[in-house]
PDB file of C-alpha atoms in Angstrom:
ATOM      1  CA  UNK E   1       0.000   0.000   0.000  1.00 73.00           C
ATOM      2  CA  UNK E   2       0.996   3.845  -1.077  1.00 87.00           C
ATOM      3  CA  UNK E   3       0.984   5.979   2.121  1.00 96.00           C
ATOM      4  CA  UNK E   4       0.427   9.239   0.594  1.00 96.00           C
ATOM      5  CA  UNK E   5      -2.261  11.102   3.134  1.00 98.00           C
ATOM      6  CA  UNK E   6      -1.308  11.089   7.137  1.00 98.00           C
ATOM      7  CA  UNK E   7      -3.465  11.928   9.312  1.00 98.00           C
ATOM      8  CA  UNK E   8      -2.246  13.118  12.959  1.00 98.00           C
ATOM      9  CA  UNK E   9      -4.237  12.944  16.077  1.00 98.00           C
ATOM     10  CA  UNK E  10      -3.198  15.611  18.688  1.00 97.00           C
ATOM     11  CA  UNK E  11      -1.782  18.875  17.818  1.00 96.00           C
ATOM     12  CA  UNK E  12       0.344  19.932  20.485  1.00 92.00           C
ATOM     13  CA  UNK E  13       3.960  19.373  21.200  1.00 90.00           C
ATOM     14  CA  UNK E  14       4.686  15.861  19.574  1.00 95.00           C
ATOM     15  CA  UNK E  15       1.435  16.482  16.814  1.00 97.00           C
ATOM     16  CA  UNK E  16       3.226  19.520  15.274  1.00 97.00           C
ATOM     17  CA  UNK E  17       6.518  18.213  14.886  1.00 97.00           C
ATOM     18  CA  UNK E  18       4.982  14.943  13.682  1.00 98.00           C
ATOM     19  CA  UNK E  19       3.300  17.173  10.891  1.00 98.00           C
ATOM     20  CA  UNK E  20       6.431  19.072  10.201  1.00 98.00           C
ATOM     21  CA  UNK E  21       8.423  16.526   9.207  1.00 98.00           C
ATOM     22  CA  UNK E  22       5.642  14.488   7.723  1.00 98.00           C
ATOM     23  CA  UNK E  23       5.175  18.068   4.883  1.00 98.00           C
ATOM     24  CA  UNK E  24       8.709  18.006   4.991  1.00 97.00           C
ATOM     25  CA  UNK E  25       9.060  15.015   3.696  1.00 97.00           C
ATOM     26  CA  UNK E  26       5.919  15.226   0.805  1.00 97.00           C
ATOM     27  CA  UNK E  27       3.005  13.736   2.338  1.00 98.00           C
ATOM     28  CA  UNK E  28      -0.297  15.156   2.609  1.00 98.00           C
ATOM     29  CA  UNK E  29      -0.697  15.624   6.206  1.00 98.00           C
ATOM     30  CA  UNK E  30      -4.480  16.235   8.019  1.00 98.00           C
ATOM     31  CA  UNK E  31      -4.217  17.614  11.826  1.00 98.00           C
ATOM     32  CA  UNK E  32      -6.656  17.029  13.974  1.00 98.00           C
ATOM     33  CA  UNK E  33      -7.671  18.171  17.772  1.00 97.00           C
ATOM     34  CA  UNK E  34     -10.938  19.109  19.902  1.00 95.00           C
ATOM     35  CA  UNK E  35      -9.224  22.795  20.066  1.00 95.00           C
ATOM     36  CA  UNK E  36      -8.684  25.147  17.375  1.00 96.00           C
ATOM     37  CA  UNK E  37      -6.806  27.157  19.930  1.00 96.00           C
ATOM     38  CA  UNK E  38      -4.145  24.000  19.463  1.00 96.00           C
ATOM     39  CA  UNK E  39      -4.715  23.766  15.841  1.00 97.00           C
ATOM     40  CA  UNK E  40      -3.749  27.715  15.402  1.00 97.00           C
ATOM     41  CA  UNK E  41      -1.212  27.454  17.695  1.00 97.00           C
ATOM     42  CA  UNK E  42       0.374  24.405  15.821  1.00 97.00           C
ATOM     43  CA  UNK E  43       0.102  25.933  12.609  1.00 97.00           C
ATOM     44  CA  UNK E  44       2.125  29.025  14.242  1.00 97.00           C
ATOM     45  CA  UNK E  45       4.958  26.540  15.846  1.00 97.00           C
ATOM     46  CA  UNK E  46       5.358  24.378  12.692  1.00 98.00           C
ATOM     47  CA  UNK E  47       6.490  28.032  11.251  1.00 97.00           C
ATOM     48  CA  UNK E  48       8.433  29.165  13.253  1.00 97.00           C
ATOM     49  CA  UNK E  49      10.068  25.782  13.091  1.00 97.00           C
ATOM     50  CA  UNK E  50      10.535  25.611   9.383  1.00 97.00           C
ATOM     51  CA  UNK E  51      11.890  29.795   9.445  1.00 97.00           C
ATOM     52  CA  UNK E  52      14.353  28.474  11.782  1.00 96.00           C
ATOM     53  CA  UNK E  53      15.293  25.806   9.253  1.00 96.00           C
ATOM     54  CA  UNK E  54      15.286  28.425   6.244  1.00 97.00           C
ATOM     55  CA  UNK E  55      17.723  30.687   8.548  1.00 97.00           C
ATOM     56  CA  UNK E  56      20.344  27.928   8.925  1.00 96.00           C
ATOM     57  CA  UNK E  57      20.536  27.022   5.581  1.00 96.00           C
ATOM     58  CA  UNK E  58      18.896  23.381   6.083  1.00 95.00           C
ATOM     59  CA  UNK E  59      16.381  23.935   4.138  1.00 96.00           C
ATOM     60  CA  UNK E  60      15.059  26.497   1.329  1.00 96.00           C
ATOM     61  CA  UNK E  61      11.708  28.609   1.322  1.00 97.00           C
ATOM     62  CA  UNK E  62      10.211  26.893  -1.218  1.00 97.00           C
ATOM     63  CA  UNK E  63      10.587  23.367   0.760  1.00 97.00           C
ATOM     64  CA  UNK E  64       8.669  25.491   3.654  1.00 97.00           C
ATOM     65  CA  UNK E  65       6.388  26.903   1.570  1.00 97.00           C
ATOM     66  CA  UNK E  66       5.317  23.590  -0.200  1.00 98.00           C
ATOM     67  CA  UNK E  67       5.693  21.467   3.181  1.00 98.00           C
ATOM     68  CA  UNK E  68       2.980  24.081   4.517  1.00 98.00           C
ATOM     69  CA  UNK E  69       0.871  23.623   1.710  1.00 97.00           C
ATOM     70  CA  UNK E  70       0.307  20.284   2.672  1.00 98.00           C
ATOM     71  CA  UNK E  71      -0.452  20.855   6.250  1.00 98.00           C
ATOM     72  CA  UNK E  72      -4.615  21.042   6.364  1.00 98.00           C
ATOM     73  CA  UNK E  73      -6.480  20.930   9.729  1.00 97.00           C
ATOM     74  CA  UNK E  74      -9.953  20.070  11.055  1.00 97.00           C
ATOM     75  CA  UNK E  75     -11.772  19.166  13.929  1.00 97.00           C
ATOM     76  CA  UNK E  76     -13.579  16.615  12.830  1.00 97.00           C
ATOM     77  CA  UNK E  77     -12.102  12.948  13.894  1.00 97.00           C
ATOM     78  CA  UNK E  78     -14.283  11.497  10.924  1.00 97.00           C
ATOM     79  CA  UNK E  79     -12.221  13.940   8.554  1.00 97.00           C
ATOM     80  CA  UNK E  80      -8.650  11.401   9.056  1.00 98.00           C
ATOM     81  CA  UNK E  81     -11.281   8.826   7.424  1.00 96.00           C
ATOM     82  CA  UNK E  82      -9.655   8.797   3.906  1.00 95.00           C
ATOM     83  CA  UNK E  83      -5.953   8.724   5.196  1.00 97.00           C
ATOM     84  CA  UNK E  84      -3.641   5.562   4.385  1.00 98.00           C
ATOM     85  CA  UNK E  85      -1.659   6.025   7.335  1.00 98.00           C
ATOM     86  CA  UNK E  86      -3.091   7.402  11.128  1.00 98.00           C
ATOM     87  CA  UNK E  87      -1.054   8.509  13.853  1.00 98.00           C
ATOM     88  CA  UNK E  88      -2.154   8.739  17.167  1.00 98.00           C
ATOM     89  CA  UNK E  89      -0.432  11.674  19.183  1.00 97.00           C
ATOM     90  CA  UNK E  90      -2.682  12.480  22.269  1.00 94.00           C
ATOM     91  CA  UNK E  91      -2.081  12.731  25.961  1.00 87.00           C
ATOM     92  CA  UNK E  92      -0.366   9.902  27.313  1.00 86.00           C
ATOM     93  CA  UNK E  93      -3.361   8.031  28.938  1.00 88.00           C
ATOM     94  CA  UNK E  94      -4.720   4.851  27.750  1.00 92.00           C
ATOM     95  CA  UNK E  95      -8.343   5.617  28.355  1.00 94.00           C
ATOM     96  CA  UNK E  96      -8.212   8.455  26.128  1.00 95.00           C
ATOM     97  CA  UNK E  97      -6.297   6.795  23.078  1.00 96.00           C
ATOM     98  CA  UNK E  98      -8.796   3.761  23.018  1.00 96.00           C
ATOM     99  CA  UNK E  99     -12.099   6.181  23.215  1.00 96.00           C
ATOM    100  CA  UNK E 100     -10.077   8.163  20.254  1.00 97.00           C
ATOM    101  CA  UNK E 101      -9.788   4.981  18.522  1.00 97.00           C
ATOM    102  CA  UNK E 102     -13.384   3.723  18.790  1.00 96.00           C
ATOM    103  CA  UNK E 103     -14.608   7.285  17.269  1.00 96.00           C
ATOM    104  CA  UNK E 104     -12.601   6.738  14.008  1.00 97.00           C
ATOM    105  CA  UNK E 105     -12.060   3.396  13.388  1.00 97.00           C
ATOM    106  CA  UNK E 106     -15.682   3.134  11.802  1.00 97.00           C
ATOM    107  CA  UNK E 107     -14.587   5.979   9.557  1.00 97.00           C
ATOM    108  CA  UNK E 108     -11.580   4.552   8.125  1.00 97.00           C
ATOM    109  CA  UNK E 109     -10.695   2.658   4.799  1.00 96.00           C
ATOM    110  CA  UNK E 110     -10.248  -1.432   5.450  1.00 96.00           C
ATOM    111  CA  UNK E 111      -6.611  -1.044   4.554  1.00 96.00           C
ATOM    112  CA  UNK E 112      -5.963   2.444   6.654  1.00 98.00           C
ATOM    113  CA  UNK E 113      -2.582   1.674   9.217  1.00 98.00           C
ATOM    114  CA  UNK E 114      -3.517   2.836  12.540  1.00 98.00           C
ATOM    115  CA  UNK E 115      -0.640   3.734  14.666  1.00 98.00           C
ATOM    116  CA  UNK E 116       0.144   5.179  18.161  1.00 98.00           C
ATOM    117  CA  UNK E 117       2.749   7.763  19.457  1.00 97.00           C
ATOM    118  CA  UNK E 118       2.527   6.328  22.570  1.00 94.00           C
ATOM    119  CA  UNK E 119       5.689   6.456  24.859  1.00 89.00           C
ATOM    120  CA  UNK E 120       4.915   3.281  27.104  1.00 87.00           C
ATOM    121  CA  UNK E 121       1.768   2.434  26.604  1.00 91.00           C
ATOM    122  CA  UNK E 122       0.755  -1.678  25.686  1.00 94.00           C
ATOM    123  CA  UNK E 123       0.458  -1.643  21.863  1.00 97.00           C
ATOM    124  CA  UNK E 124      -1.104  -4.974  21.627  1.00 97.00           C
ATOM    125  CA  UNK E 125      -3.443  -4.054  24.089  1.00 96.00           C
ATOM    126  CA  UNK E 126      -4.263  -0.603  22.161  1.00 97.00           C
ATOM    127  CA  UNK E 127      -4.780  -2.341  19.034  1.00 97.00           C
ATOM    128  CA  UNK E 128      -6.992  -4.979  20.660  1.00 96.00           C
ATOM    129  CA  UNK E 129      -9.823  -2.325  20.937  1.00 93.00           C
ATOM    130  CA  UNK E 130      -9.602  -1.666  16.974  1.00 96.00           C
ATOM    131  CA  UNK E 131     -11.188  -3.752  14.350  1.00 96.00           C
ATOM    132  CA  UNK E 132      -7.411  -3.664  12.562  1.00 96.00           C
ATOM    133  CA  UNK E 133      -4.936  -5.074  15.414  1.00 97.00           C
ATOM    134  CA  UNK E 134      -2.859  -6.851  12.260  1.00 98.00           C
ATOM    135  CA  UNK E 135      -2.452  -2.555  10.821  1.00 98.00           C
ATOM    136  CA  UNK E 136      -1.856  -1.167  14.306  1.00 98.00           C
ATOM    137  CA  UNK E 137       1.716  -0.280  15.491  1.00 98.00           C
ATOM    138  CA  UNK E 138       3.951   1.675  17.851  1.00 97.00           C
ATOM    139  CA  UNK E 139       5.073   4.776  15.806  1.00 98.00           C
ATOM    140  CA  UNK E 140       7.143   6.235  18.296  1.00 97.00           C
ATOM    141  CA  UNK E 141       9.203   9.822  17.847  1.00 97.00           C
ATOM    142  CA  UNK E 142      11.649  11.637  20.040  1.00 94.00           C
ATOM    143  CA  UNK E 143      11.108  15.090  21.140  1.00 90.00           C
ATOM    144  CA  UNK E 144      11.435  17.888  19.460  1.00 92.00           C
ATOM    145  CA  UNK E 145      10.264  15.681  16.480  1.00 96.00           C
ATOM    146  CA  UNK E 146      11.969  17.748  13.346  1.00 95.00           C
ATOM    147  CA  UNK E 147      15.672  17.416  15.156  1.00 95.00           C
ATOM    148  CA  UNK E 148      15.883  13.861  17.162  1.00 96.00           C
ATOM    149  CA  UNK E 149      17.056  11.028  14.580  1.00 97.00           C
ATOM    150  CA  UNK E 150      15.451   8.133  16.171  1.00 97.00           C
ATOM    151  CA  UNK E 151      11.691   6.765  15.552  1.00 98.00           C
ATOM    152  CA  UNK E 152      10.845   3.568  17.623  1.00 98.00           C
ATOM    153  CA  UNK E 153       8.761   1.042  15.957  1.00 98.00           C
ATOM    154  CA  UNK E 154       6.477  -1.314  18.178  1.00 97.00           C
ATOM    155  CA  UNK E 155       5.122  -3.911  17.095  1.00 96.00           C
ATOM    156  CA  UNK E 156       2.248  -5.305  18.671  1.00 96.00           C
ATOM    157  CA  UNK E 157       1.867  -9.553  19.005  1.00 96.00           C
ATOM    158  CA  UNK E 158      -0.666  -9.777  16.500  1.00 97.00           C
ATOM    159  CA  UNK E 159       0.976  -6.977  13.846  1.00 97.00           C
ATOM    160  CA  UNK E 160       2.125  -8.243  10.434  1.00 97.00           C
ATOM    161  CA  UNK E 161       4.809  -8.411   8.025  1.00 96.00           C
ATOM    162  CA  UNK E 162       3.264  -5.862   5.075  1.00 97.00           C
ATOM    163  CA  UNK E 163       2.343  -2.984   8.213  1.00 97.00           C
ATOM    164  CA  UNK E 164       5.976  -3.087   9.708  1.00 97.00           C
ATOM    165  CA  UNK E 165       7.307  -2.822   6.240  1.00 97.00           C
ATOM    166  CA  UNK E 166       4.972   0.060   5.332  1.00 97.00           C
ATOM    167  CA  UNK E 167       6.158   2.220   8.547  1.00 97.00           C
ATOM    168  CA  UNK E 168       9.997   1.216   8.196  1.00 97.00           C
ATOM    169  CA  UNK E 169       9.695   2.608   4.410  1.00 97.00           C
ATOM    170  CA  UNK E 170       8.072   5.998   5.720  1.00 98.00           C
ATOM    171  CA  UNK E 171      10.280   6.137   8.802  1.00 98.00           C
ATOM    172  CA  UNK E 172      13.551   5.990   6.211  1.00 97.00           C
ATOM    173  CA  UNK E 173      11.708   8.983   3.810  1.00 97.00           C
ATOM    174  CA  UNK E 174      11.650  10.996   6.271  1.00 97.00           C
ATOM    175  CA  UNK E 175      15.404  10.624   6.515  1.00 97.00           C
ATOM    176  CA  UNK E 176      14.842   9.083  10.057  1.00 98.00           C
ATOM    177  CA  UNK E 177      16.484   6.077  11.503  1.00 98.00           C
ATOM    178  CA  UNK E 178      14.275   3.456  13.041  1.00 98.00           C
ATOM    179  CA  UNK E 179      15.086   1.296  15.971  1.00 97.00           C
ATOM    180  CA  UNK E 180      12.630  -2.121  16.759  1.00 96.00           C
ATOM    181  CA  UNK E 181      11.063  -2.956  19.511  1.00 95.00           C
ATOM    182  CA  UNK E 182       9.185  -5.821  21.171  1.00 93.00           C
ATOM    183  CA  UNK E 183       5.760  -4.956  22.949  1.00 95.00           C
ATOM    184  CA  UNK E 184       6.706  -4.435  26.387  1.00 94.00           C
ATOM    185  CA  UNK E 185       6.426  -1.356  28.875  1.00 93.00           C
ATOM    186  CA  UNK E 186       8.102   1.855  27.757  1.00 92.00           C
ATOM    187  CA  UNK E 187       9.806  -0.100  24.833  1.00 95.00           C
ATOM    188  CA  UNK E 188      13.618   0.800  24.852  1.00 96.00           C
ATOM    189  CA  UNK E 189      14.037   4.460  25.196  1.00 95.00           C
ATOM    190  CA  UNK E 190      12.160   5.238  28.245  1.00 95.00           C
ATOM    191  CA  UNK E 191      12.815   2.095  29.501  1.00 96.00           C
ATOM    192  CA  UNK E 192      16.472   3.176  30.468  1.00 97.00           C
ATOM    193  CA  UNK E 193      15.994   6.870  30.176  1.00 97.00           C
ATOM    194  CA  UNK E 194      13.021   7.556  32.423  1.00 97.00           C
ATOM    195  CA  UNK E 195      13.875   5.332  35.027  1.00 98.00           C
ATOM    196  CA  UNK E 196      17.532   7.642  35.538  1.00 98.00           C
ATOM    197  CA  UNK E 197      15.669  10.121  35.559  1.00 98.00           C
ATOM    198  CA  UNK E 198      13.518   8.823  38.424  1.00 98.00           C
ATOM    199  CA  UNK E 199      16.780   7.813  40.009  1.00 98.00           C
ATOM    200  CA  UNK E 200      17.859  11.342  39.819  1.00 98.00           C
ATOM    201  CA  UNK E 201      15.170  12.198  41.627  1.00 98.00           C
ATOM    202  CA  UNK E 202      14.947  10.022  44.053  1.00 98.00           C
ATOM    203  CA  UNK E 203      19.065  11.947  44.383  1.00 98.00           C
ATOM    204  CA  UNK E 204      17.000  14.942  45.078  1.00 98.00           C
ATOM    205  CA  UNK E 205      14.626  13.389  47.248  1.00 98.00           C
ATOM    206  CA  UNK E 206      16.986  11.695  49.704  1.00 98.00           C
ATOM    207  CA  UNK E 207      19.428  15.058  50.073  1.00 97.00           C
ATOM    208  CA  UNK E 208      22.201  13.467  47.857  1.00 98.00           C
ATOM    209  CA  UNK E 209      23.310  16.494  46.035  1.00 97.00           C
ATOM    210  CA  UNK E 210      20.952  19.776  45.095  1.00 98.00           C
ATOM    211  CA  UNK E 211      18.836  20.358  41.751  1.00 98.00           C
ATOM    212  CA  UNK E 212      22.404  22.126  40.359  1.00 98.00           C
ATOM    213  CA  UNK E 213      24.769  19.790  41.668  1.00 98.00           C
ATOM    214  CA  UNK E 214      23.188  16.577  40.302  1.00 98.00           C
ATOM    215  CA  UNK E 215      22.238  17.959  36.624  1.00 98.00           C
ATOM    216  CA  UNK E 216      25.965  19.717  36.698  1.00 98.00           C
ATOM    217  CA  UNK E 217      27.277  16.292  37.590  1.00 98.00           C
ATOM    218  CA  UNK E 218      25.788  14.294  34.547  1.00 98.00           C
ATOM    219  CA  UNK E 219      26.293  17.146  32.451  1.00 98.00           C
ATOM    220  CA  UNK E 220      29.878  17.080  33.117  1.00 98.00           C
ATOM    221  CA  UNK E 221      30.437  13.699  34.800  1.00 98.00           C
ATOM    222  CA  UNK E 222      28.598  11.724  31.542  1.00 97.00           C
ATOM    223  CA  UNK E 223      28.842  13.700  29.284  1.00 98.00           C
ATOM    224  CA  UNK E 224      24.794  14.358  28.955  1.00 97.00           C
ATOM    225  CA  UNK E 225      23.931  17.209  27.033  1.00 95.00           C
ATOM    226  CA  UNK E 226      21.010  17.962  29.539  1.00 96.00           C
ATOM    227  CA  UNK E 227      21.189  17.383  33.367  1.00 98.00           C
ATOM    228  CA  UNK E 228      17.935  14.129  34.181  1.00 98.00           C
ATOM    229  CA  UNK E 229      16.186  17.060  36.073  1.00 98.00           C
ATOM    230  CA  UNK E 230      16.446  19.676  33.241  1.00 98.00           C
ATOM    231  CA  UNK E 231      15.425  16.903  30.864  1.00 97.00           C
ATOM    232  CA  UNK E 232      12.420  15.695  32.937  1.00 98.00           C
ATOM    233  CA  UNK E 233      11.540  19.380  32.983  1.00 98.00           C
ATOM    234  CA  UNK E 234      11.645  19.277  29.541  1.00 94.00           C
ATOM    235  CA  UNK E 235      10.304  15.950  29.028  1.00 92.00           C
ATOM    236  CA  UNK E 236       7.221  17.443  31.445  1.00 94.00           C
ATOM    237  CA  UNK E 237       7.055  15.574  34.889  1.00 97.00           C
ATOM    238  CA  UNK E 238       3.618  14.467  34.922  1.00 95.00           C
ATOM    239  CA  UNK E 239       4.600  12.653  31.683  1.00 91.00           C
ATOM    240  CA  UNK E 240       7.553  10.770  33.473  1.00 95.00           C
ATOM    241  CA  UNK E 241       5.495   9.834  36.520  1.00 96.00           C
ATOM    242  CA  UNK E 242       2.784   8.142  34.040  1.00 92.00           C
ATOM    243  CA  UNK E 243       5.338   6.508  32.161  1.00 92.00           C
ATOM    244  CA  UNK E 244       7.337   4.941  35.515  1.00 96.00           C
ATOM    245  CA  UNK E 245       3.693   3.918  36.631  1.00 95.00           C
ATOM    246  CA  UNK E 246       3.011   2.010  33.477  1.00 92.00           C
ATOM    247  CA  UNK E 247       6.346   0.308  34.377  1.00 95.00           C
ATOM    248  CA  UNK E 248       6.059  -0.351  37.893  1.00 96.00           C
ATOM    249  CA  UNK E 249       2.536  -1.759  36.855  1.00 94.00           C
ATOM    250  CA  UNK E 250       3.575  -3.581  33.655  1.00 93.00           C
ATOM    251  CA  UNK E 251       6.725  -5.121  35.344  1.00 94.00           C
ATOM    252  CA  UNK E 252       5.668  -5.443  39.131  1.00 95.00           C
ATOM    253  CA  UNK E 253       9.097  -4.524  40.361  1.00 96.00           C
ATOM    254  CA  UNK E 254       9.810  -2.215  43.367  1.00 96.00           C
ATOM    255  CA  UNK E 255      13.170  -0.733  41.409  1.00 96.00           C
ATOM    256  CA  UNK E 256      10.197   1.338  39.404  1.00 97.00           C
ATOM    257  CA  UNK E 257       8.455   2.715  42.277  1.00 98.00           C
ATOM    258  CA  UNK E 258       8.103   6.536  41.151  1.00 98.00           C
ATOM    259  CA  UNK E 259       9.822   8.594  43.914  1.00 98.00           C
ATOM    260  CA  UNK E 260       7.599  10.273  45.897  1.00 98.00           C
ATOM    261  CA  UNK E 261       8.975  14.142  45.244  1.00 98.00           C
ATOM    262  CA  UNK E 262       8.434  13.186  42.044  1.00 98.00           C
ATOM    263  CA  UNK E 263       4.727  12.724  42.496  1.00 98.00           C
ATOM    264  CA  UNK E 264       4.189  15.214  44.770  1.00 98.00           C
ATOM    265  CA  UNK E 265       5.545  17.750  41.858  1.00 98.00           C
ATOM    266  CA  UNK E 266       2.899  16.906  39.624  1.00 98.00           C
ATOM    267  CA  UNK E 267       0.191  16.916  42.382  1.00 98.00           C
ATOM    268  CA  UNK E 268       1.821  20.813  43.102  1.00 98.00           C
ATOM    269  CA  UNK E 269       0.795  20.704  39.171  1.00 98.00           C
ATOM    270  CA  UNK E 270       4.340  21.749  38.528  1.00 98.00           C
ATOM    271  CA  UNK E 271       5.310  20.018  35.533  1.00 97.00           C
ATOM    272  CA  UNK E 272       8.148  21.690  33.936  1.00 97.00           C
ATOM    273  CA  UNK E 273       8.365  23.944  31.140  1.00 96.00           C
ATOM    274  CA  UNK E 274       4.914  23.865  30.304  1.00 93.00           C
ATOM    275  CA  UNK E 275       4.096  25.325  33.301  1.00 96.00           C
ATOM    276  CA  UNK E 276       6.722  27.359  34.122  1.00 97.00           C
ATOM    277  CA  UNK E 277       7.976  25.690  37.017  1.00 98.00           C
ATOM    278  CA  UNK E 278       9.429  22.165  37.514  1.00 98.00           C
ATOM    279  CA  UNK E 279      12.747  21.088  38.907  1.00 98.00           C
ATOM    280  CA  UNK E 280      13.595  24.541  37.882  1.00 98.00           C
ATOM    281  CA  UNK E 281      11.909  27.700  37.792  1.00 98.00           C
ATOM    282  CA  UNK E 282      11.114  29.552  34.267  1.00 98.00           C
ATOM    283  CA  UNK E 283       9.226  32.763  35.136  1.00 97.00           C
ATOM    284  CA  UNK E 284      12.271  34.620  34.900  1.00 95.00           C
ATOM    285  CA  UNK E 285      15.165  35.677  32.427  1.00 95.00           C
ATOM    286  CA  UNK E 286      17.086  32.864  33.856  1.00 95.00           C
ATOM    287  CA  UNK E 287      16.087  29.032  35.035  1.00 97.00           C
ATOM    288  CA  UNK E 288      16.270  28.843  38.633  1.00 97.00           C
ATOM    289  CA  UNK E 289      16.500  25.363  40.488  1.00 97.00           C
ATOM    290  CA  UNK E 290      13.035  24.916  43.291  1.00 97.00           C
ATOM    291  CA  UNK E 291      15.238  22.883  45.504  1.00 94.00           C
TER     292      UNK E 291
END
């Protein structure tokens, strides 16, 4: 099968840079979201995102102009109906991906490839709830979308041959590298990433060494280009916390128990950069460690 329409579910920080370098790359991309607030506010990041690309030389301005061309929006979930290829980028809670998937599965063509952006989320158990769990995958990009390398692709127990091969071919047209992996909790990135960072935290928590001190040490001491506190920050904490709870439930051991300052950030409903304060504080000129 030809992928040649995409449609994207979720327009925020992972939906716009999912369009982006969809256009980018020539496909006809349809966003979707409940708010056009989002949808606006996409269509202003994607760009900014591509100017900054013009500006360095990367790309030219007719490559941005054309790649915006083929960025359409709606917000109408029955709309994505006539796309080959669907990708799921919503908040990280399984409740809400299978209700969005039982809305548009009765819209879509038999041979439509559903997939989901989640970051830890079961994707046998996603595609379960579809009438297509043979076309459903893990479609899995790093963040910020249009300048990390690596996809992940999931595949789910009952996912076939032709689906995998259909993703891996648009994963390597974007000019992306693809990494496999099997079905289980977090997959492979956030398998090993979030759990340092909940280790980092759990630094934090027991008085091992301040916000600065710990982020200056990996910085420095490994060689990271962000400090795990700067990067869950980043990352947005209340995302971290769901994904070490889908591990600690998925797995069942206590070496993913989600530190308790950890959780009791989120609860504060200080979640990073997105809301101005995390691990560090953004209301000023400068970031400025809480603790």
């Amino acid at each position: 099968m030809e992928i040649r329409q995409v449609g994207i579910i979720g327009a925020g920080q992972m939906g716009n840079g999912i369009a982006h370098v969809f256009a980018l790359a020539g496909y006809d991309v349809l966003l979707t979201d409940i708010s056009q607030d989002a949808l606006d506010g996409a269509r202003s990041t994607i760009t900014r995102n591509l100017d900054r690309q013009v500006s360095r030389g990367t790309i030219d301005a007719g490559a941005r102009d054309a790649a915006l061309g083929r960025i359409a929006s709606t917000l109408k979930l029955p709309d994505l109906g006539a796309s080959d290829l669907v990708i799921e980028a919503a908040t990280e809670r399984e409740t809400v991906k299978q209700a969005i998937f039982e809305d548009l599965v009765p819209h879509l063509k038999p041979e439509t490839i559903l997939t989901s952006n989640t970051s830890s989320i079961s994707i046998t158990r996603l595609a379960a709830r579809t009438d297509r769990p043979e076309k459903f995958m893990g479609f899995h990009f790093m963040n910020p979308v249009p300048v990390m390398q690596l996809v992940e692709l999931i595949r789910g127990i009952a996912t076939d041959g032709p689906t995998f091969d259909a993703c891996l071919a648009v994963v390597e047209r974007l000019g992306k590298t693809a990494s496999t992996a099997e079905d289980f909790p977090a997959f492979i990135v956030n398998r090993i990433l979030i759990p340092m960072i909940n280790e980092a935290v759990y630094a934090l928590y027991e008085g091992v060494g301040n916000v600065r001190s710990i982020d200056t040490s990996m910085k420095l001491g490994a060689n990271h280009p962000m400090g795990p506190l700067e990067l869950a920050d980043f990352i947005g904490l209340d995302t971290c916390l769901a994904i070490m709870n889908v591990l600690h439930d998925g797995l069942a051991d206590t070496k993913y128990r989600p530190c308790p300052l950890l959780v009791k950030y989120v609860e504060a409903g200080w979640l990073g950069r997105k809301t101005k304060r995390g691990f560090y504080d953004y209301r000023g000129d400068e970031p400025v460690p809480t603790r």
